[in-house]
Tab-separated table of C-alpha atoms in Angstrom:
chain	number	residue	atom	x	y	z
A	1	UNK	CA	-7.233	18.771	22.344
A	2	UNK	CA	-9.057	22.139	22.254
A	3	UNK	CA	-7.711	24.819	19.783
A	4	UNK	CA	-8.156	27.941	18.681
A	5	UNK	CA	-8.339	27.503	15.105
A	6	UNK	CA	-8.091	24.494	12.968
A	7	UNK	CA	-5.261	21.724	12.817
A	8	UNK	CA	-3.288	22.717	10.105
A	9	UNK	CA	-1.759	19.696	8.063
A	10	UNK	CA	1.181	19.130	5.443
A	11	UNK	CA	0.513	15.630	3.371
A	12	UNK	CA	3.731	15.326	1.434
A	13	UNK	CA	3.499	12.741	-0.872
A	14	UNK	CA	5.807	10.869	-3.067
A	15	UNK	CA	2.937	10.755	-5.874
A	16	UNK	CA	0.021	12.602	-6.485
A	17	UNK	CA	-2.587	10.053	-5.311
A	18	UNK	CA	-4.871	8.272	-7.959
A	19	UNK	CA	-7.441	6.252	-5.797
A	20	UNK	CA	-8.649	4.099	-8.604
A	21	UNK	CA	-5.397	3.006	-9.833
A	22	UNK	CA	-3.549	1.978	-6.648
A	23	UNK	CA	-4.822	0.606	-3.029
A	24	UNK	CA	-1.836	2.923	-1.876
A	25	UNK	CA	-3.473	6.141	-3.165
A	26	UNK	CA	-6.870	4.505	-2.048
A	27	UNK	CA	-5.166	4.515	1.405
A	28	UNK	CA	-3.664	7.844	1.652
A	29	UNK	CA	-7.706	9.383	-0.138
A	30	UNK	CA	-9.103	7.704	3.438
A	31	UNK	CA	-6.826	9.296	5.658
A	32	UNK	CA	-7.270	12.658	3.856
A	33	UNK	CA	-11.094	12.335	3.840
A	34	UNK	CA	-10.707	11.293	7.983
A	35	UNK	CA	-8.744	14.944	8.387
A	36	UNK	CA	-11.350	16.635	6.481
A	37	UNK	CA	-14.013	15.281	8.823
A	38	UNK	CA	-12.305	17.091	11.357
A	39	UNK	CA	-12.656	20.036	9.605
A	40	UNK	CA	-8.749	20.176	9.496
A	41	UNK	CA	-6.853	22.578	7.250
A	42	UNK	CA	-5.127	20.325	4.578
A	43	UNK	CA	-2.175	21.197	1.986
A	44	UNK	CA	-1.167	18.578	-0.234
A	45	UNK	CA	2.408	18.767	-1.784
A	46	UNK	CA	4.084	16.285	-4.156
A	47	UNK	CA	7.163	16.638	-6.252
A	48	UNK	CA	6.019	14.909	-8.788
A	49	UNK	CA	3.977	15.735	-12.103
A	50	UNK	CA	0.209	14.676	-12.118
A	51	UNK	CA	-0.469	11.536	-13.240
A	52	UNK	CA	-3.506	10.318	-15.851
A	53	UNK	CA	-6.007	8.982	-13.361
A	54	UNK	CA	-4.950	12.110	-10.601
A	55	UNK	CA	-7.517	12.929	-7.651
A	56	UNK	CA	-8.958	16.354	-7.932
A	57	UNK	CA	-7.832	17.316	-4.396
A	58	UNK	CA	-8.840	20.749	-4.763
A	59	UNK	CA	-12.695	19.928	-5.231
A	60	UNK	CA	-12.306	18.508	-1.841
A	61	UNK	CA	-11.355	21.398	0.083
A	62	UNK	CA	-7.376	20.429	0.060
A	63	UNK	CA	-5.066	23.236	-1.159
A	64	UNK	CA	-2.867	21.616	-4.228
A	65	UNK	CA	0.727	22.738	-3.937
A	66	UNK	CA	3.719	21.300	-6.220
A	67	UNK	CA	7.681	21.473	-4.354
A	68	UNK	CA	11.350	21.104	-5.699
A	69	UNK	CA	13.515	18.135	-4.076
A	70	UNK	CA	16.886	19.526	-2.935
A	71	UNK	CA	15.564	23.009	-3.549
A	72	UNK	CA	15.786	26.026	-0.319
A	73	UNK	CA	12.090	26.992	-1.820
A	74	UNK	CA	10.383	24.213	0.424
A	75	UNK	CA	12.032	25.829	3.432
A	76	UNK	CA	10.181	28.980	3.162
A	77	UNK	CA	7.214	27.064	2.128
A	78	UNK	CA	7.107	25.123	4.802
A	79	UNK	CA	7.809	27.808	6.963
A	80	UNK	CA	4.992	29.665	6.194
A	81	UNK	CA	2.856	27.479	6.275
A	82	UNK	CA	3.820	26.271	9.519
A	83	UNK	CA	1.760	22.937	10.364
A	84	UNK	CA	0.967	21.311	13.045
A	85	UNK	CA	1.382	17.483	11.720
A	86	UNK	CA	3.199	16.692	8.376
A	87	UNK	CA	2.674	13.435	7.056
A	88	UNK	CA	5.155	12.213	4.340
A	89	UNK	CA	3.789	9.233	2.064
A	90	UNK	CA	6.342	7.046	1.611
A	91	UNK	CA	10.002	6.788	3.411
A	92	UNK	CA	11.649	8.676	0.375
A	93	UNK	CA	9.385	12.068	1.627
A	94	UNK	CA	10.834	11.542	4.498
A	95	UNK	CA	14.139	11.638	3.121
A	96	UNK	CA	14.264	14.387	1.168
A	97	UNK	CA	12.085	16.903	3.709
A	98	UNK	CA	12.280	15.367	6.603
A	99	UNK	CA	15.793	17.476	8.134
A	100	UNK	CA	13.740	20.571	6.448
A	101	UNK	CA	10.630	20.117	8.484
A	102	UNK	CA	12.162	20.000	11.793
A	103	UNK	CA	14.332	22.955	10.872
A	104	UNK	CA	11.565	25.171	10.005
A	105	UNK	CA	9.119	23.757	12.087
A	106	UNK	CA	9.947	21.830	15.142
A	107	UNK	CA	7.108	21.697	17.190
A	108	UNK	CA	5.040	19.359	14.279
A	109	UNK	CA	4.233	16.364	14.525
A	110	UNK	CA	5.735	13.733	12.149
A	111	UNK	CA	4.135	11.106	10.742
A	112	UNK	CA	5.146	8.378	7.836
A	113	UNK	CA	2.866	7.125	5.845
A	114	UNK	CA	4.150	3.433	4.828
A	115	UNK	CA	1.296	1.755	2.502
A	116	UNK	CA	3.534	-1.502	3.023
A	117	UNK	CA	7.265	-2.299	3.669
A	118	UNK	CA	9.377	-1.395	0.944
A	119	UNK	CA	12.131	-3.362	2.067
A	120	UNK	CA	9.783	-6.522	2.946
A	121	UNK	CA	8.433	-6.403	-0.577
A	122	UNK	CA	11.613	-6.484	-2.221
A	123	UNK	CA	13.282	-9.080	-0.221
A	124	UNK	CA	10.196	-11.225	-1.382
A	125	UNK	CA	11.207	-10.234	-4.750
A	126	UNK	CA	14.471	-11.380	-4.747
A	127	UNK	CA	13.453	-14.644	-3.236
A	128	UNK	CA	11.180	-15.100	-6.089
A	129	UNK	CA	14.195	-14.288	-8.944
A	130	UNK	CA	16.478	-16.423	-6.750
A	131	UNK	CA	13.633	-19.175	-7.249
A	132	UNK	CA	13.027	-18.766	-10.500
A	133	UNK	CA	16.515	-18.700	-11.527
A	134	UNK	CA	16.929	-21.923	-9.758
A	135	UNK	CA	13.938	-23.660	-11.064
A	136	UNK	CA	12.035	-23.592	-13.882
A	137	UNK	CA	8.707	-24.806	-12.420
A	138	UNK	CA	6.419	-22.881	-13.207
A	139	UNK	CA	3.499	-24.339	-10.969
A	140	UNK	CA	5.787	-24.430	-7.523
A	141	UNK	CA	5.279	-21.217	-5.349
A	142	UNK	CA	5.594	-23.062	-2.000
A	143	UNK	CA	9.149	-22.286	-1.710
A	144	UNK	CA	8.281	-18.474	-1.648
A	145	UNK	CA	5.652	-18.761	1.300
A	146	UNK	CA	5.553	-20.082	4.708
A	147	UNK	CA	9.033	-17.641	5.907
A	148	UNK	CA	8.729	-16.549	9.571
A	149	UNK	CA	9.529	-13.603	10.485
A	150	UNK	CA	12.755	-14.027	11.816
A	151	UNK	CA	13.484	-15.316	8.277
A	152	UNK	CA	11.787	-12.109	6.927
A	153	UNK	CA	13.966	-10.521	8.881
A	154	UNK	CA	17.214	-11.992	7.819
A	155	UNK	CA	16.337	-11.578	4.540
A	156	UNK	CA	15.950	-7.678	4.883
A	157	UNK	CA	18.372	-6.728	7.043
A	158	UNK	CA	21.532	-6.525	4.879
A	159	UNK	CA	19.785	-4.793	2.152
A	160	UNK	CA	20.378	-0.888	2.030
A	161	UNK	CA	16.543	-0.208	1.135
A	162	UNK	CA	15.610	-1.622	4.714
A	163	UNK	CA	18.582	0.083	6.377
A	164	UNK	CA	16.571	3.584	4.866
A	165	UNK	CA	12.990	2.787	5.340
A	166	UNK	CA	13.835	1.405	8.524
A	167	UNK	CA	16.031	4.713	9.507
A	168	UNK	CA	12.938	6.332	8.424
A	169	UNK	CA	10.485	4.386	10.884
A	170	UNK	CA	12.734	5.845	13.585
A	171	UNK	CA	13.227	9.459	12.746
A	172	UNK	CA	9.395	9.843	12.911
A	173	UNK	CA	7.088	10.592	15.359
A	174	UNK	CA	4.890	7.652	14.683
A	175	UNK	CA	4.071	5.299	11.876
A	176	UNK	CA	0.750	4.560	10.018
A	177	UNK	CA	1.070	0.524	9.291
A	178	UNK	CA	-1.659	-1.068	7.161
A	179	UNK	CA	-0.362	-4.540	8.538
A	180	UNK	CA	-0.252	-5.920	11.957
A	181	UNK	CA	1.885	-8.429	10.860
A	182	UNK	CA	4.499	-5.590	9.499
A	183	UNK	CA	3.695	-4.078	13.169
A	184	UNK	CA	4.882	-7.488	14.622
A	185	UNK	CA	8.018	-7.944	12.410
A	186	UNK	CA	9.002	-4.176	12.925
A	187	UNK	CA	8.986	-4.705	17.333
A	188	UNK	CA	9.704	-8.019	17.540
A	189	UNK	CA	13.205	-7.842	14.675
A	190	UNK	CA	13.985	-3.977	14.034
A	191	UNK	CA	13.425	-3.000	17.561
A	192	UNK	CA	10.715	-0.295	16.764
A	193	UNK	CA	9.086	1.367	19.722
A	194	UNK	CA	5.236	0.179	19.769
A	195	UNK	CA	4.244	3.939	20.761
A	196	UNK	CA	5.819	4.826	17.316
A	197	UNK	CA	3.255	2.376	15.079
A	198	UNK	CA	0.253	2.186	14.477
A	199	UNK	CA	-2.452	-0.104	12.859
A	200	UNK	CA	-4.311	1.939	10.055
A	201	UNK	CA	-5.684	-0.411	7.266
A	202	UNK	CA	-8.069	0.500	4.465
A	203	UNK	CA	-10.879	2.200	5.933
A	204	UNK	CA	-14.324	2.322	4.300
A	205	UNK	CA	-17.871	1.174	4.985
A	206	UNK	CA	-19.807	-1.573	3.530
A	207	UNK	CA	-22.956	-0.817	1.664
A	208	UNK	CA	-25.827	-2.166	3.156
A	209	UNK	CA	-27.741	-3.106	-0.192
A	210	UNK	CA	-27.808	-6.252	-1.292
A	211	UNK	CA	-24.859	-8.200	-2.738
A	212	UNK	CA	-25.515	-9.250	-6.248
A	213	UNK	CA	-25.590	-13.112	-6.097
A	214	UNK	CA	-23.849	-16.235	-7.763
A	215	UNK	CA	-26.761	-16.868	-10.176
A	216	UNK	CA	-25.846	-12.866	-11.697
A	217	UNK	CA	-22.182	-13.405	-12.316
A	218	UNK	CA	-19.940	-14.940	-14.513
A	219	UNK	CA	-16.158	-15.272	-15.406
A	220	UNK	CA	-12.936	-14.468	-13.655
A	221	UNK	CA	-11.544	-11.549	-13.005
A	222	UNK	CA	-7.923	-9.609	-11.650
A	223	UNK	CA	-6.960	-6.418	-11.165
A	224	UNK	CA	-4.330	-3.874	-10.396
A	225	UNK	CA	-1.840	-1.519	-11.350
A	226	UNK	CA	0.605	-2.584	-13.718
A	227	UNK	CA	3.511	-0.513	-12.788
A	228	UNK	CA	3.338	-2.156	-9.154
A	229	UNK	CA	5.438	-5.923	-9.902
A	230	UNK	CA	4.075	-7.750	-7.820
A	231	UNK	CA	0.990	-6.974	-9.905
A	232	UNK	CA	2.722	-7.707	-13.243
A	233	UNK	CA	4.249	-11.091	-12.216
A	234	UNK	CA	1.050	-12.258	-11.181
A	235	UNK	CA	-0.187	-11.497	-14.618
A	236	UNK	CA	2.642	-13.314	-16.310
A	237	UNK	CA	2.303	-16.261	-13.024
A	238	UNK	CA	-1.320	-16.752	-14.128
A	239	UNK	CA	-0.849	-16.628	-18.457
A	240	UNK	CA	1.955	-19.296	-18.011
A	241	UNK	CA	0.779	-21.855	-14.946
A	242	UNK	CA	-2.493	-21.136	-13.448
A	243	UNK	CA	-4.794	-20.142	-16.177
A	244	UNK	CA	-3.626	-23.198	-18.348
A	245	UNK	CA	-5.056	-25.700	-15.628
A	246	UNK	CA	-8.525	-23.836	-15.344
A	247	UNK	CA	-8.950	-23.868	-19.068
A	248	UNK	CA	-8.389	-27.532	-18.643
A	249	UNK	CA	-11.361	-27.791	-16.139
A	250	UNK	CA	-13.631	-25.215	-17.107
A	251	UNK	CA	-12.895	-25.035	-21.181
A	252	UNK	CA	-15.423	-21.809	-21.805
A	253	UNK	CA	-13.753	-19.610	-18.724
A	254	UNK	CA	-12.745	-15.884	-19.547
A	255	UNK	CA	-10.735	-14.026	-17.469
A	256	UNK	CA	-10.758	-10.719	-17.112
A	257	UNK	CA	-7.447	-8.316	-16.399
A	258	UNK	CA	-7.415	-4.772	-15.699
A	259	UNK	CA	-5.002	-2.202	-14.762
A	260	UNK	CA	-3.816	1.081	-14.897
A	261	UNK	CA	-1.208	1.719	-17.227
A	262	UNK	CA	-1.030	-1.312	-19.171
A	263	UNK	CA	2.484	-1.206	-20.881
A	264	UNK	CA	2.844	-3.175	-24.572
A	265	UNK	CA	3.993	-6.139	-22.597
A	266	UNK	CA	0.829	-6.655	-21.371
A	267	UNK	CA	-1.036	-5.622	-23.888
A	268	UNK	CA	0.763	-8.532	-26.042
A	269	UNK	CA	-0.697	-11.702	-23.547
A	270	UNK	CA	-4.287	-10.533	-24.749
A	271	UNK	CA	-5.891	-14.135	-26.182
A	272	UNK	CA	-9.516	-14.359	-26.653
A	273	UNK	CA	-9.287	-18.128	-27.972
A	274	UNK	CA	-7.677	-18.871	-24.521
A	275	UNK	CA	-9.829	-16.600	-22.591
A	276	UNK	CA	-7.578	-14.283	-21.333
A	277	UNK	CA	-8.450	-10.844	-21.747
A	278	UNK	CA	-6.164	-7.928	-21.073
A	279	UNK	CA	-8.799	-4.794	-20.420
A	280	UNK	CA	-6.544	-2.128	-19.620
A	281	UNK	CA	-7.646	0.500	-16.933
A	282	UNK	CA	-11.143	-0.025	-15.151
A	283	UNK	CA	-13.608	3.226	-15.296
A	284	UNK	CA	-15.530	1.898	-12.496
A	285	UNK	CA	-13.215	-1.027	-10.697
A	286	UNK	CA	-16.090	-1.931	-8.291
A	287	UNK	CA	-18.595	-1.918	-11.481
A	288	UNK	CA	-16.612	-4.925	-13.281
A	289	UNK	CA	-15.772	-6.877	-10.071
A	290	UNK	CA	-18.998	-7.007	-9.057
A	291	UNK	CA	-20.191	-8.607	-12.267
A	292	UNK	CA	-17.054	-11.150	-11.869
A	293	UNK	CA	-18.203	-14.645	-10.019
A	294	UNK	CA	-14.213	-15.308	-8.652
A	295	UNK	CA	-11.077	-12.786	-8.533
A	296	UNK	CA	-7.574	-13.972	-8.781
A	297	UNK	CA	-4.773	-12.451	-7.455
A	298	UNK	CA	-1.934	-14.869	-7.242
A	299	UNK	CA	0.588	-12.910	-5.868
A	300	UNK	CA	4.161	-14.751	-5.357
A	301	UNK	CA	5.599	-11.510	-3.728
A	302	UNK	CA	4.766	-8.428	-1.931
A	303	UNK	CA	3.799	-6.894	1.730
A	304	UNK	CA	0.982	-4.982	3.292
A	305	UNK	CA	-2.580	-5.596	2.715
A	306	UNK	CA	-4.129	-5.903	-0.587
A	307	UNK	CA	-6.540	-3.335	-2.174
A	308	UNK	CA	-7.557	-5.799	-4.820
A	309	UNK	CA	-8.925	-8.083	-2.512
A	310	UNK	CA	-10.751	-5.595	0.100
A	311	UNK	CA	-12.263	-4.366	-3.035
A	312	UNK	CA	-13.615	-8.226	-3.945
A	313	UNK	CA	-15.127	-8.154	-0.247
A	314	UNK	CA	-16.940	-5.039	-0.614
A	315	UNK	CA	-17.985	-6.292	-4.183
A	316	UNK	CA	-18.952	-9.504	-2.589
A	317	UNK	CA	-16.900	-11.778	-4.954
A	318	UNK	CA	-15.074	-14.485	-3.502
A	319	UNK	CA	-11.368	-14.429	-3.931
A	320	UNK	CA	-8.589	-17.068	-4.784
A	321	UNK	CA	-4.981	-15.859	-3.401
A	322	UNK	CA	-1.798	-16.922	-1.583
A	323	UNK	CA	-0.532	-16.973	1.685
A	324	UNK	CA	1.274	-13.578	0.515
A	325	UNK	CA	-2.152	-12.155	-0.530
A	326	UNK	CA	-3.885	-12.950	2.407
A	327	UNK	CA	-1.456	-11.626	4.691
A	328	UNK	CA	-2.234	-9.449	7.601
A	329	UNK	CA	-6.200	-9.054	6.539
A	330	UNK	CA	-8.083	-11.702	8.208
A	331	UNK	CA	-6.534	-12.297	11.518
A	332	UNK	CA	-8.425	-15.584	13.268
A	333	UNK	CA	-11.137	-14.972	10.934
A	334	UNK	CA	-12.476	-17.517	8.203
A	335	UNK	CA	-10.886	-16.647	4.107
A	336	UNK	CA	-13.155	-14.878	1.582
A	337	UNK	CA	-12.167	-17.552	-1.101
A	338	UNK	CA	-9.456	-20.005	-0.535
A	339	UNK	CA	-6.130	-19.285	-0.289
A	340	UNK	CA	-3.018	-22.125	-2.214
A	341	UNK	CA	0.822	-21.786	-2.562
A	342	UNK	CA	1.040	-23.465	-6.198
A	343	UNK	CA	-1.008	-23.196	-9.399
A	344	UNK	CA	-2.527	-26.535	-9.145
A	345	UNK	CA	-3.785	-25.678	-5.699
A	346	UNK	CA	-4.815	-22.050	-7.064
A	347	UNK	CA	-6.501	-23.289	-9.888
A	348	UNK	CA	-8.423	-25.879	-8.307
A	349	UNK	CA	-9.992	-23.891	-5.507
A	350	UNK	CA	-10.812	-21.562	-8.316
A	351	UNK	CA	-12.357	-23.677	-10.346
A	352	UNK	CA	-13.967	-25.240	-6.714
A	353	UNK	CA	-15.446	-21.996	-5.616
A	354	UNK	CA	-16.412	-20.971	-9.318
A	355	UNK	CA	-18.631	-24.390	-9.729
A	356	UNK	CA	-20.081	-24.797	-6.265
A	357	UNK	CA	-22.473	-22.097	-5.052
A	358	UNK	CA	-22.711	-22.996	-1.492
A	359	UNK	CA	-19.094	-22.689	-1.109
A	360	UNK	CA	-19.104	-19.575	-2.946
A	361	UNK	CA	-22.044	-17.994	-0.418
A	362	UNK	CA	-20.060	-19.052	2.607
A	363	UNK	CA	-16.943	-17.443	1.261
A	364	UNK	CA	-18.999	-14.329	0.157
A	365	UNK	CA	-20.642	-13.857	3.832
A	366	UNK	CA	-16.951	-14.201	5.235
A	367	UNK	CA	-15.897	-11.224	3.544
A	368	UNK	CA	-18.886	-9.138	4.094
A	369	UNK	CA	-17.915	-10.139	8.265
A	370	UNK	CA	-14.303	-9.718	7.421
A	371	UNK	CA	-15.371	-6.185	6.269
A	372	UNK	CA	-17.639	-5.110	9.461
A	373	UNK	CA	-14.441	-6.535	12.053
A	374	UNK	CA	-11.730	-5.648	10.859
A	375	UNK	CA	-11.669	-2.521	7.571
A	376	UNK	CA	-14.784	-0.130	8.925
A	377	UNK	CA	-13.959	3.609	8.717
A	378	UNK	CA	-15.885	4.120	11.643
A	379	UNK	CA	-13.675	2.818	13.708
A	380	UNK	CA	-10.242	3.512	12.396
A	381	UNK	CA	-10.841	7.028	11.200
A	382	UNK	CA	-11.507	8.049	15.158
A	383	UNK	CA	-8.787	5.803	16.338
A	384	UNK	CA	-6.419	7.411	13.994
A	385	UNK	CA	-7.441	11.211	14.845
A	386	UNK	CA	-7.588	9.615	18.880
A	387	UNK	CA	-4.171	8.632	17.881
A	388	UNK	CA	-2.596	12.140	16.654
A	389	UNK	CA	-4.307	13.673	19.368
A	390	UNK	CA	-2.622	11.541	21.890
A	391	UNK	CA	0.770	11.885	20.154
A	392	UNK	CA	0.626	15.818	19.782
A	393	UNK	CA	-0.354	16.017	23.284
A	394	UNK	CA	3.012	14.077	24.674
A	395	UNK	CA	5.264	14.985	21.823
A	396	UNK	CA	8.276	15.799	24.218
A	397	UNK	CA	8.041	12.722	26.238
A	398	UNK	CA	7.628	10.592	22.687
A	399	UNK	CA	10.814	11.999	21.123
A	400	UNK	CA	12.757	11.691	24.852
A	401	UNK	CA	11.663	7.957	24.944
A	402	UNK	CA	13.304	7.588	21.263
A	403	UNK	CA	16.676	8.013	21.166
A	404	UNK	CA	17.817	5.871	18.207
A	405	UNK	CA	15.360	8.581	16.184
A	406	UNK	CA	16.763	11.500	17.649
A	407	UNK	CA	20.057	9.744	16.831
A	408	UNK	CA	19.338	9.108	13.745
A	409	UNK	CA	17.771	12.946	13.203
A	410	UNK	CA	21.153	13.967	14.226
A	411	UNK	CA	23.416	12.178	11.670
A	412	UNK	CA	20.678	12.059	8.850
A	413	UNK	CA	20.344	15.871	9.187
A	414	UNK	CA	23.826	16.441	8.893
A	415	UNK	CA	24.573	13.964	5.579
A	416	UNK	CA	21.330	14.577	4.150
A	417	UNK	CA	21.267	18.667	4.481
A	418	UNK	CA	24.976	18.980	3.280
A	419	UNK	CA	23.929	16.242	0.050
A	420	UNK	CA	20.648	18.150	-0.543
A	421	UNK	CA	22.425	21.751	-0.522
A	422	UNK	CA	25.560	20.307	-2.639
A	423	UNK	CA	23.093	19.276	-5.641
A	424	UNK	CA	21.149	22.726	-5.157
A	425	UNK	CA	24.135	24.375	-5.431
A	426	UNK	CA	25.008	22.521	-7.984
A	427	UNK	CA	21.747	23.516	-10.059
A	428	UNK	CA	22.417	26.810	-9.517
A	429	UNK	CA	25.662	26.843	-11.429
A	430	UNK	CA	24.442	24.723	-13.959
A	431	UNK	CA	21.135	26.866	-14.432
């Protein structure tokens, strides 16, 4: 699409993003850096306060700005700056300024931002504390795997999260997924439109030196933020069922954890007699899990693709997971690691992988060809701006062909603007 000046775009996100303590703001950093090799005009806005580990957005070329929720400001912000695409990062964005943006402005393009399914993720969740309350086995995780989608599906659909983020999916002009399998739940149950998804995973490019090799590395490692549960309860999964049975095999093996914010909890696990090392936030993530011979991430819940374990591909370190952490990312392709659904199974192709150093240089040469198919930047980056272009270009015809989103529009508008200017008013009196 030729233009006179540059494409002018809104990011509104839900956070301000902290690429090296999420995959999430990892995500959102790749799309931003694909709009800046555009040369595209880019304002960031957030609601919230700045967090410890926060991007320096302005060093980038991306004008910082902070918003009110339920607050008349935005409008005139927004108005002003008149964009041609707003992307909101996360549903809630789209929530709150959503009815605003296509007040003031229209003609823009719309686009969500999901990092994974919300509502997915939490249904998982409560399977797992329906699981647990029924059971107190800790090495059993089979029971939480192996749902199809139409059981996905029926697990979600009563719940008023997915009735919101799925709203959401609708009301926009199209949807960045990071999972194909999310993609093939949202057509196939919710009904979404295919011409309003589409596949964006984590986007980078491999390195082309040398991977450092089995004989250089030692030890276990896992990683992630701790605020994210999933994250948390695979901590707490591994300290009670899987790390016991390692121990067993391999008596000298230390493992590793690090995370962003690591609350007390946490903190309390550290052992050093059993190995088990809580190390708090990583300066340089891909420093320490390139040094590690094996990372763990035994997740029993969660949804889109994992950072963690794209990370342990680039690093070249195999990885040990479950059916839930290798979701969506390899396709037909052979496992960087091994992949079990209970802490035996986990532990043992840990302990496999960790002792046997063909296995490991298989599994470390199917993520570096995991990496080139399936996660380069060089290929999604233009697909995604292809992608935009093609969706600003036949706007009208998009929103014609949606009419549960324009429905939706319609009635969220109305409850949404009449809530939003209640509790505005509201803060006025009370100011």
């Amino acid at each position: 699409m030729s233009q006179s000046r540059a494409t002018k775009v809104l990011v509104i996100g839900y956070v301000w993003p902290e690429p090296r303590s999420s995959a999430a703001s990892g995500h959102v950093m790749q799309i931003l850096e694909t709009f800046l090799e555009q040369g595209w005009d880019i304002t960031f806005a957030s609601p919230a306060g700045p967090g410890e580990h926060k991007a320096d957005l302005t060093a980038m070329g991306i004008a910082e700005c902070s918003i009110e929720l339920n607050s008349s400001s935005f409008d005139a912000f927004v108005g002003e700056l008149a964009p041609d695409i707003v992307l909101f990062d996360q549903f809630m964005m789209e929530e709150q300024f959503g009815w605003r943006v296509e007040k003031q402005c229209p003609g823009a393009l719309r686009v969500l931002e999901t990092s994974d399914l919300q509502s997915l993720r939490h249904a998982r969740h409560q399977r797992l504390k329906d699981h647990l309350k029924a059971s107190d086995d800790h090495d059993d995780g089979a029971a939480l795997f192996g749902q199809t989608l139409a059981q996905e599906f029926a697990a979600m659909a009563d719940t008023d999260l997915a009735r919101r983020e799925i709203a959401a999916l609708f009301r926009c002009d199209l949807n960045l997924m990071i999972s194909q399998v999310e993609i093939q739940l949202l057509v196939e149950h919710f009904s979404l439109p295919p011409s309003a998804l589409h596949w964006c995973p984590l986007m980078l490019e491999p390195v082309a030196q040398p991977l450092a090799p089995y004989a250089d590395r030692a030890h276990f490692l896992s990683i992630g933020n701790f605020r994210h549960a999933p994250n948390w309860d695979a901590v707490l999964w591994m300290k009670n069922a899987v790390w016991p049975l390692i121990r067993q095999q391999l008596p000298g093996a230390q493992l590793h954890i690090y995370g962003a914010y690591t609350p007390p909890k946490a903190s309390a696990l550290h052992n050093p007699a059993q190995g088990f090392h809580i190390m708090n936030w990583a300066e340089d993530a891909l420093q320490v899990m390139t040094a590690a011979r094996i990372c763990l991430a035994p997740l029993r819940f969660g949804a889109g693709i994992k950072g963690k374990i794209v990370d342990a591909m680039l690093c070249g370190t195999p990885n040990v997971t479950t059916p839930i952490g290798a979701e969506g990312m390899a396709g037909d392709m052979p496992w960087a690691g091994a992949i079990g659904e209970s802490a035996t199974a986990i532990a043992a192709a840990a302990v496999r992988l960790y002792q046997d150093e063909h296995l490991w240089n298989q599994a470390q040469e199917a993520g570096v060809k995991l990496l080139h198919a399936r996660y380069r930047h060089s290929v999604h980056g233009p697909a995604l701006i292809a992608r935009l272009e093609h969706c600003r270009e036949h706007l009208l015809e998009l929103r014609q062909a949606n009419f549960i989103g324009g429905m939706l529009r319609h009635h969220q508008h109305k409850s949404t603007q009449y809530m939003s200017q209640w509790i505005e008013e509201k803060n006025r009196n009370n100011a």
